[in-house]
PDB file of C-alpha atoms in Angstrom:
ATOM      1  CA  UNK A1361      10.307  22.351  15.916  1.00  0.00           C
ATOM      2  CA  UNK A1362      11.202  24.530  12.962  1.00  0.00           C
ATOM      3  CA  UNK A1363       7.970  24.093  11.039  1.00  0.00           C
ATOM      4  CA  UNK A1364       9.127  26.236   8.105  1.00  0.00           C
ATOM      5  CA  UNK A1365      12.137  23.973   7.552  1.00  0.00           C
ATOM      6  CA  UNK A1366       9.962  20.855   7.928  1.00  0.00           C
ATOM      7  CA  UNK A1367       7.418  22.088   5.374  1.00  0.00           C
ATOM      8  CA  UNK A1368      10.236  22.921   2.971  1.00  0.00           C
ATOM      9  CA  UNK A1369      11.722  19.427   3.340  1.00  0.00           C
ATOM     10  CA  UNK A1370       8.350  17.761   2.756  1.00  0.00           C
ATOM     11  CA  UNK A1371       7.652  19.782  -0.374  1.00  0.00           C
ATOM     12  CA  UNK A1372      11.154  19.104  -1.665  1.00  0.00           C
ATOM     13  CA  UNK A1373      10.463  15.381  -1.230  1.00  0.00           C
ATOM     14  CA  UNK A1374       7.250  15.685  -3.255  1.00  0.00           C
ATOM     15  CA  UNK A1375       9.098  17.498  -6.026  1.00  0.00           C
ATOM     16  CA  UNK A1376      11.857  14.874  -5.921  1.00  0.00           C
ATOM     17  CA  UNK A1377       9.462  11.910  -6.127  1.00  0.00           C
ATOM     18  CA  UNK A1378       8.456  10.626  -9.545  1.00  0.00           C
ATOM     19  CA  UNK A1379       7.195   7.349 -10.977  1.00  0.00           C
ATOM     20  CA  UNK A1380      10.583   5.793 -11.648  1.00  0.00           C
ATOM     21  CA  UNK A1381      10.364   3.553 -14.706  1.00  0.00           C
ATOM     22  CA  UNK A1382      13.860   2.069 -14.489  1.00  0.00           C
ATOM     23  CA  UNK A1383      16.182   1.832 -11.513  1.00  0.00           C
ATOM     24  CA  UNK A1384      19.940   1.551 -11.282  1.00  0.00           C
ATOM     25  CA  UNK A1385      20.337  -2.160 -10.427  1.00  0.00           C
ATOM     26  CA  UNK A1386      23.795  -1.574  -8.937  1.00  0.00           C
ATOM     27  CA  UNK A1387      22.416   0.572  -6.103  1.00  0.00           C
ATOM     28  CA  UNK A1388      20.715  -1.127  -3.170  1.00  0.00           C
ATOM     29  CA  UNK A1389      18.681   0.382  -0.356  1.00  0.00           C
ATOM     30  CA  UNK A1390      20.206  -0.230   3.062  1.00  0.00           C
ATOM     31  CA  UNK A1391      18.335  -2.493   5.474  1.00  0.00           C
ATOM     32  CA  UNK A1392      17.904   0.397   7.917  1.00  0.00           C
ATOM     33  CA  UNK A1393      16.439   2.691   5.262  1.00  0.00           C
ATOM     34  CA  UNK A1394      14.029   0.075   3.964  1.00  0.00           C
ATOM     35  CA  UNK A1395      12.845  -0.832   7.448  1.00  0.00           C
ATOM     36  CA  UNK A1396      12.096   2.869   7.926  1.00  0.00           C
ATOM     37  CA  UNK A1397       9.990   2.861   4.738  1.00  0.00           C
ATOM     38  CA  UNK A1398       8.110  -0.266   5.826  1.00  0.00           C
ATOM     39  CA  UNK A1399       7.515   1.207   9.269  1.00  0.00           C
ATOM     40  CA  UNK A1400       5.746   4.231   7.759  1.00  0.00           C
ATOM     41  CA  UNK A1401       3.484   1.781   5.941  1.00  0.00           C
ATOM     42  CA  UNK A1402       2.818  -0.170   9.130  1.00  0.00           C
ATOM     43  CA  UNK A1403       1.976   3.008  11.047  1.00  0.00           C
ATOM     44  CA  UNK A1404      -0.410   4.270   8.368  1.00  0.00           C
ATOM     45  CA  UNK A1405      -4.071   4.882   9.235  1.00  0.00           C
ATOM     46  CA  UNK A1406      -6.793   2.548   8.015  1.00  0.00           C
ATOM     47  CA  UNK A1407     -10.569   2.461   8.198  1.00  0.00           C
ATOM     48  CA  UNK A1408     -11.578   1.595  11.764  1.00  0.00           C
ATOM     49  CA  UNK A1409      -7.928   0.761  12.444  1.00  0.00           C
ATOM     50  CA  UNK A1410      -8.337  -2.677  10.868  1.00  0.00           C
ATOM     51  CA  UNK A1411      -4.983  -2.693   9.030  1.00  0.00           C
ATOM     52  CA  UNK A1412      -6.492  -4.967   6.374  1.00  0.00           C
ATOM     53  CA  UNK A1413      -3.223  -5.279   4.482  1.00  0.00           C
ATOM     54  CA  UNK A1414      -0.008  -7.219   4.187  1.00  0.00           C
ATOM     55  CA  UNK A1415       3.278  -6.122   2.610  1.00  0.00           C
ATOM     56  CA  UNK A1416       5.114  -8.784   0.600  1.00  0.00           C
ATOM     57  CA  UNK A1417       8.715  -7.698   0.023  1.00  0.00           C
ATOM     58  CA  UNK A1418       9.572  -9.665  -3.103  1.00  0.00           C
ATOM     59  CA  UNK A1419      13.350 -10.011  -3.325  1.00  0.00           C
ATOM     60  CA  UNK A1420      13.422 -13.500  -4.815  1.00  0.00           C
ATOM     61  CA  UNK A1421      14.703 -13.157  -8.431  1.00  0.00           C
ATOM     62  CA  UNK A1422      12.803 -16.231  -9.640  1.00  0.00           C
ATOM     63  CA  UNK A1423       9.500 -14.949  -8.283  1.00  0.00           C
ATOM     64  CA  UNK A1424      10.108 -11.518  -9.786  1.00  0.00           C
ATOM     65  CA  UNK A1425      10.750 -13.115 -13.172  1.00  0.00           C
ATOM     66  CA  UNK A1426       7.644 -15.279 -12.835  1.00  0.00           C
ATOM     67  CA  UNK A1427       5.527 -12.190 -12.127  1.00  0.00           C
ATOM     68  CA  UNK A1428       7.026 -10.137 -14.941  1.00  0.00           C
ATOM     69  CA  UNK A1429       4.913 -11.385 -17.900  1.00  0.00           C
ATOM     70  CA  UNK A1430       1.747 -10.561 -15.957  1.00  0.00           C
ATOM     71  CA  UNK A1431       2.928  -7.233 -14.494  1.00  0.00           C
ATOM     72  CA  UNK A1432       3.318  -5.081 -17.577  1.00  0.00           C
ATOM     73  CA  UNK A1433       3.443  -1.926 -15.451  1.00  0.00           C
ATOM     74  CA  UNK A1434       6.419  -3.346 -13.576  1.00  0.00           C
ATOM     75  CA  UNK A1435       8.171  -4.933 -16.549  1.00  0.00           C
ATOM     76  CA  UNK A1436      11.216  -2.654 -16.272  1.00  0.00           C
ATOM     77  CA  UNK A1437      11.104  -2.270 -12.500  1.00  0.00           C
ATOM     78  CA  UNK A1438      10.985  -5.946 -11.514  1.00  0.00           C
ATOM     79  CA  UNK A1439      14.544  -6.701 -12.713  1.00  0.00           C
ATOM     80  CA  UNK A1440      16.051  -3.365 -11.635  1.00  0.00           C
ATOM     81  CA  UNK A1441      14.356  -2.242  -8.400  1.00  0.00           C
ATOM     82  CA  UNK A1442      16.281  -2.647  -5.175  1.00  0.00           C
ATOM     83  CA  UNK A1443      13.067  -3.635  -3.380  1.00  0.00           C
ATOM     84  CA  UNK A1444       9.676  -4.646  -4.763  1.00  0.00           C
ATOM     85  CA  UNK A1445       6.617  -4.642  -2.519  1.00  0.00           C
ATOM     86  CA  UNK A1446       3.352  -6.345  -3.410  1.00  0.00           C
ATOM     87  CA  UNK A1447       0.649  -4.928  -1.157  1.00  0.00           C
ATOM     88  CA  UNK A1448      -2.159  -7.348  -0.388  1.00  0.00           C
ATOM     89  CA  UNK A1449      -5.704  -6.532   0.727  1.00  0.00           C
ATOM     90  CA  UNK A1450      -7.520  -8.777   3.181  1.00  0.00           C
ATOM     91  CA  UNK A1451     -10.556 -10.530   1.737  1.00  0.00           C
ATOM     92  CA  UNK A1452     -13.918 -11.540   3.136  1.00  0.00           C
ATOM     93  CA  UNK A1453     -14.209  -9.225   6.116  1.00  0.00           C
ATOM     94  CA  UNK A1454     -17.648  -9.242   7.738  1.00  0.00           C
ATOM     95  CA  UNK A1455     -18.710  -7.880  11.140  1.00  0.00           C
ATOM     96  CA  UNK A1456     -18.352 -11.357  12.665  1.00  0.00           C
ATOM     97  CA  UNK A1457     -14.901 -12.004  11.167  1.00  0.00           C
ATOM     98  CA  UNK A1458     -12.435 -13.553  13.632  1.00  0.00           C
ATOM     99  CA  UNK A1459      -9.843 -11.129  12.224  1.00  0.00           C
ATOM    100  CA  UNK A1460     -11.912  -8.084  13.222  1.00  0.00           C
ATOM    101  CA  UNK A1461     -12.493  -9.520  16.698  1.00  0.00           C
ATOM    102  CA  UNK A1462      -8.779 -10.248  17.120  1.00  0.00           C
ATOM    103  CA  UNK A1463      -7.723  -6.831  15.810  1.00  0.00           C
ATOM    104  CA  UNK A1464     -10.064  -4.984  18.151  1.00  0.00           C
ATOM    105  CA  UNK A1465      -9.377  -7.059  21.256  1.00  0.00           C
ATOM    106  CA  UNK A1466      -5.734  -8.121  20.888  1.00  0.00           C
ATOM    107  CA  UNK A1467      -4.250  -5.160  19.000  1.00  0.00           C
ATOM    108  CA  UNK A1468      -6.478  -2.211  19.871  1.00  0.00           C
ATOM    109  CA  UNK A1469      -7.134  -3.626  23.371  1.00  0.00           C
ATOM    110  CA  UNK A1470     -10.878  -3.020  23.403  1.00  0.00           C
ATOM    111  CA  UNK A1471     -12.835  -5.056  25.972  1.00  0.00           C
ATOM    112  CA  UNK A1472     -14.122  -8.261  24.417  1.00  0.00           C
ATOM    113  CA  UNK A1473     -17.648  -7.691  25.715  1.00  0.00           C
ATOM    114  CA  UNK A1474     -17.759  -4.224  24.145  1.00  0.00           C
ATOM    115  CA  UNK A1475     -16.617  -5.636  20.799  1.00  0.00           C
ATOM    116  CA  UNK A1476     -19.251  -8.374  20.879  1.00  0.00           C
ATOM    117  CA  UNK A1477     -21.952  -5.859  21.793  1.00  0.00           C
ATOM    118  CA  UNK A1478     -20.973  -3.592  18.889  1.00  0.00           C
ATOM    119  CA  UNK A1479     -21.505  -6.139  16.115  1.00  0.00           C
ATOM    120  CA  UNK A1480     -24.777  -4.386  15.262  1.00  0.00           C
ATOM    121  CA  UNK A1481     -22.923  -1.103  14.747  1.00  0.00           C
ATOM    122  CA  UNK A1482     -20.507  -2.893  12.426  1.00  0.00           C
ATOM    123  CA  UNK A1483     -23.443  -4.170  10.387  1.00  0.00           C
ATOM    124  CA  UNK A1484     -24.732  -0.590  10.121  1.00  0.00           C
ATOM    125  CA  UNK A1485     -21.297   0.548   8.941  1.00  0.00           C
ATOM    126  CA  UNK A1486     -21.058  -2.200   6.328  1.00  0.00           C
ATOM    127  CA  UNK A1487     -24.593  -1.462   5.135  1.00  0.00           C
ATOM    128  CA  UNK A1488     -23.918   2.282   4.862  1.00  0.00           C
ATOM    129  CA  UNK A1489     -20.992   1.606   2.522  1.00  0.00           C
ATOM    130  CA  UNK A1490     -22.889  -1.132   0.614  1.00  0.00           C
ATOM    131  CA  UNK A1491     -20.354  -3.749   1.665  1.00  0.00           C
ATOM    132  CA  UNK A1492     -22.847  -6.508   0.976  1.00  0.00           C
ATOM    133  CA  UNK A1493     -20.686  -8.828  -1.114  1.00  0.00           C
ATOM    134  CA  UNK A1494     -17.114 -10.086  -1.071  1.00  0.00           C
ATOM    135  CA  UNK A1495     -16.052  -8.020  -4.086  1.00  0.00           C
ATOM    136  CA  UNK A1496     -17.219  -4.794  -2.436  1.00  0.00           C
ATOM    137  CA  UNK A1497     -15.587  -5.688   0.879  1.00  0.00           C
ATOM    138  CA  UNK A1498     -12.265  -6.530  -0.766  1.00  0.00           C
ATOM    139  CA  UNK A1499     -12.404  -3.283  -2.767  1.00  0.00           C
ATOM    140  CA  UNK A1500     -12.970  -1.406   0.515  1.00  0.00           C
ATOM    141  CA  UNK A1501      -9.940  -3.123   2.054  1.00  0.00           C
ATOM    142  CA  UNK A1502      -7.922  -2.342  -1.074  1.00  0.00           C
ATOM    143  CA  UNK A1503      -8.664   1.374  -0.653  1.00  0.00           C
ATOM    144  CA  UNK A1504      -6.882   1.288   2.684  1.00  0.00           C
ATOM    145  CA  UNK A1505      -3.706  -0.105   1.124  1.00  0.00           C
ATOM    146  CA  UNK A1506      -3.316   3.051  -0.935  1.00  0.00           C
ATOM    147  CA  UNK A1507      -2.907   5.094   2.254  1.00  0.00           C
ATOM    148  CA  UNK A1508       0.073   2.945   3.234  1.00  0.00           C
ATOM    149  CA  UNK A1509       1.334   3.072  -0.357  1.00  0.00           C
ATOM    150  CA  UNK A1510       1.362   6.884  -0.399  1.00  0.00           C
ATOM    151  CA  UNK A1511       3.028   7.137   2.985  1.00  0.00           C
ATOM    152  CA  UNK A1512       5.790   4.707   2.038  1.00  0.00           C
ATOM    153  CA  UNK A1513       6.524   6.569  -1.209  1.00  0.00           C
ATOM    154  CA  UNK A1514       6.643   9.901   0.620  1.00  0.00           C
ATOM    155  CA  UNK A1515       8.922   8.630   3.382  1.00  0.00           C
ATOM    156  CA  UNK A1516      11.193   7.098   0.737  1.00  0.00           C
ATOM    157  CA  UNK A1517      11.402  10.395  -1.133  1.00  0.00           C
ATOM    158  CA  UNK A1518      12.281  12.219   2.080  1.00  0.00           C
ATOM    159  CA  UNK A1519      15.454  10.132   2.381  1.00  0.00           C
ATOM    160  CA  UNK A1520      16.350  10.298  -1.307  1.00  0.00           C
ATOM    161  CA  UNK A1521      14.931   6.952  -2.407  1.00  0.00           C
ATOM    162  CA  UNK A1522      12.897   6.615  -5.587  1.00  0.00           C
ATOM    163  CA  UNK A1523       9.686   4.670  -6.037  1.00  0.00           C
ATOM    164  CA  UNK A1524       6.998   3.759  -8.530  1.00  0.00           C
ATOM    165  CA  UNK A1525       3.408   2.742  -7.758  1.00  0.00           C
ATOM    166  CA  UNK A1526       2.193  -0.005 -10.082  1.00  0.00           C
ATOM    167  CA  UNK A1527      -1.362  -0.967 -11.003  1.00  0.00           C
ATOM    168  CA  UNK A1528      -0.441  -2.423 -14.388  1.00  0.00           C
ATOM    169  CA  UNK A1529      -0.782  -6.151 -13.771  1.00  0.00           C
ATOM    170  CA  UNK A1530      -3.217  -9.027 -14.337  1.00  0.00           C
ATOM    171  CA  UNK A1531      -4.692  -9.610 -10.857  1.00  0.00           C
ATOM    172  CA  UNK A1532      -5.891 -13.164 -11.417  1.00  0.00           C
ATOM    173  CA  UNK A1533      -2.520 -14.349 -12.712  1.00  0.00           C
ATOM    174  CA  UNK A1534      -0.562 -12.536  -9.986  1.00  0.00           C
ATOM    175  CA  UNK A1535      -2.855 -13.998  -7.326  1.00  0.00           C
ATOM    176  CA  UNK A1536      -2.409 -17.434  -8.862  1.00  0.00           C
ATOM    177  CA  UNK A1537       1.390 -17.169  -8.736  1.00  0.00           C
ATOM    178  CA  UNK A1538       1.382 -15.914  -5.140  1.00  0.00           C
ATOM    179  CA  UNK A1539      -1.150 -18.515  -4.015  1.00  0.00           C
ATOM    180  CA  UNK A1540       0.959 -21.300  -5.514  1.00  0.00           C
ATOM    181  CA  UNK A1541       3.768 -20.216  -3.185  1.00  0.00           C
ATOM    182  CA  UNK A1542       1.453 -20.008  -0.171  1.00  0.00           C
ATOM    183  CA  UNK A1543       1.759 -16.220   0.050  1.00  0.00           C
ATOM    184  CA  UNK A1544      -1.962 -15.420   0.250  1.00  0.00           C
ATOM    185  CA  UNK A1545      -2.591 -17.330   3.449  1.00  0.00           C
ATOM    186  CA  UNK A1546      -5.678 -19.516   3.478  1.00  0.00           C
ATOM    187  CA  UNK A1547      -7.254 -17.470   0.671  1.00  0.00           C
ATOM    188  CA  UNK A1548      -7.164 -14.524   3.072  1.00  0.00           C
ATOM    189  CA  UNK A1549      -5.626 -11.949   0.729  1.00  0.00           C
ATOM    190  CA  UNK A1550      -5.468 -10.794  -2.851  1.00  0.00           C
ATOM    191  CA  UNK A1551      -3.131  -8.399  -4.621  1.00  0.00           C
ATOM    192  CA  UNK A1552      -4.113  -4.733  -4.380  1.00  0.00           C
ATOM    193  CA  UNK A1553      -1.177  -2.721  -5.735  1.00  0.00           C
ATOM    194  CA  UNK A1554       2.590  -2.962  -6.183  1.00  0.00           C
ATOM    195  CA  UNK A1555       5.360  -0.477  -5.504  1.00  0.00           C
ATOM    196  CA  UNK A1556       9.014  -0.554  -6.513  1.00  0.00           C
ATOM    197  CA  UNK A1557      11.809   1.169  -4.586  1.00  0.00           C
ATOM    198  CA  UNK A1558      15.387   1.949  -5.548  1.00  0.00           C
ATOM    199  CA  UNK A1559      17.526   4.622  -7.139  1.00  0.00           C
ATOM    200  CA  UNK A1560      16.747   6.225 -10.484  1.00  0.00           C
ATOM    201  CA  UNK A1561      18.762   5.261 -13.539  1.00  0.00           C
ATOM    202  CA  UNK A1562      18.277   8.724 -15.066  1.00  0.00           C
ATOM    203  CA  UNK A1563      16.858  12.103 -14.136  1.00  0.00           C
ATOM    204  CA  UNK A1564      13.146  12.613 -14.853  1.00  0.00           C
ATOM    205  CA  UNK A1565      11.578  15.510 -16.700  1.00  0.00           C
ATOM    206  CA  UNK A1566      10.208  18.419 -14.680  1.00  0.00           C
ATOM    207  CA  UNK A1567       7.109  17.663 -12.619  1.00  0.00           C
ATOM    208  CA  UNK A1568       3.807  18.831 -14.096  1.00  0.00           C
ATOM    209  CA  UNK A1569       0.541  19.276 -12.199  1.00  0.00           C
ATOM    210  CA  UNK A1570      -2.733  21.163 -12.563  1.00  0.00           C
ATOM    211  CA  UNK A1571      -2.872  24.476 -10.669  1.00  0.00           C
ATOM    212  CA  UNK A1572      -4.125  24.724  -7.095  1.00  0.00           C
ATOM    213  CA  UNK A1573      -7.143  26.687  -8.349  1.00  0.00           C
ATOM    214  CA  UNK A1574      -8.046  23.836 -10.690  1.00  0.00           C
ATOM    215  CA  UNK A1575      -7.911  21.116  -8.073  1.00  0.00           C
ATOM    216  CA  UNK A1576      -9.234  22.842  -4.925  1.00  0.00           C
ATOM    217  CA  UNK A1577     -12.307  24.800  -3.943  1.00  0.00           C
ATOM    218  CA  UNK A1578     -12.981  26.522  -0.637  1.00  0.00           C
ATOM    219  CA  UNK A1579     -16.530  26.353   0.742  1.00  0.00           C
ATOM    220  CA  UNK A1580     -16.839  29.222   3.231  1.00  0.00           C
TER     221      UNK A1580
END
């Protein structure tokens, strides 16, 4: 592997990426390219490998328009983005959750007896992070979604596709709209963050960032 070329390509993608406020609605992402982007989200790491997320690819024009009044950060992106993803966080996880048991035994292939015997360790983990109420546990799950979010935006940039992460929305109203359509399962999920993908309508201004010295410190 030519690591110098790879590093150059990755950095070029980071310089290319910007929070695209308006997309060219005439340009659509190919199915193959978007499946690639979704796959990098699916393969993203998560705390304890729980994958406490779900990716809703919202292509329905009526649903996008219904969300628009309550997603002020996506007001311009909802009608113009090629693809809009609402990332959900799983709610109500506790050490005894059937979801955790299923994830560890069916997906990660851990022996069922080992998983049952480790419930005490899970309680210690939850206690150490003060995950003692549903709000805290959902916030913890929501943190994991941002790992997938970042990976999807980076992979998109590496193939010349623009994106915009979106936190500007009214969670209760968005959840209400999604729940009405049966998109939150049996109250299993709530909205965490949104991200729009497509092709920029105009070139952005030059990227600005604080210096490396301002944002990093080496402890030797």
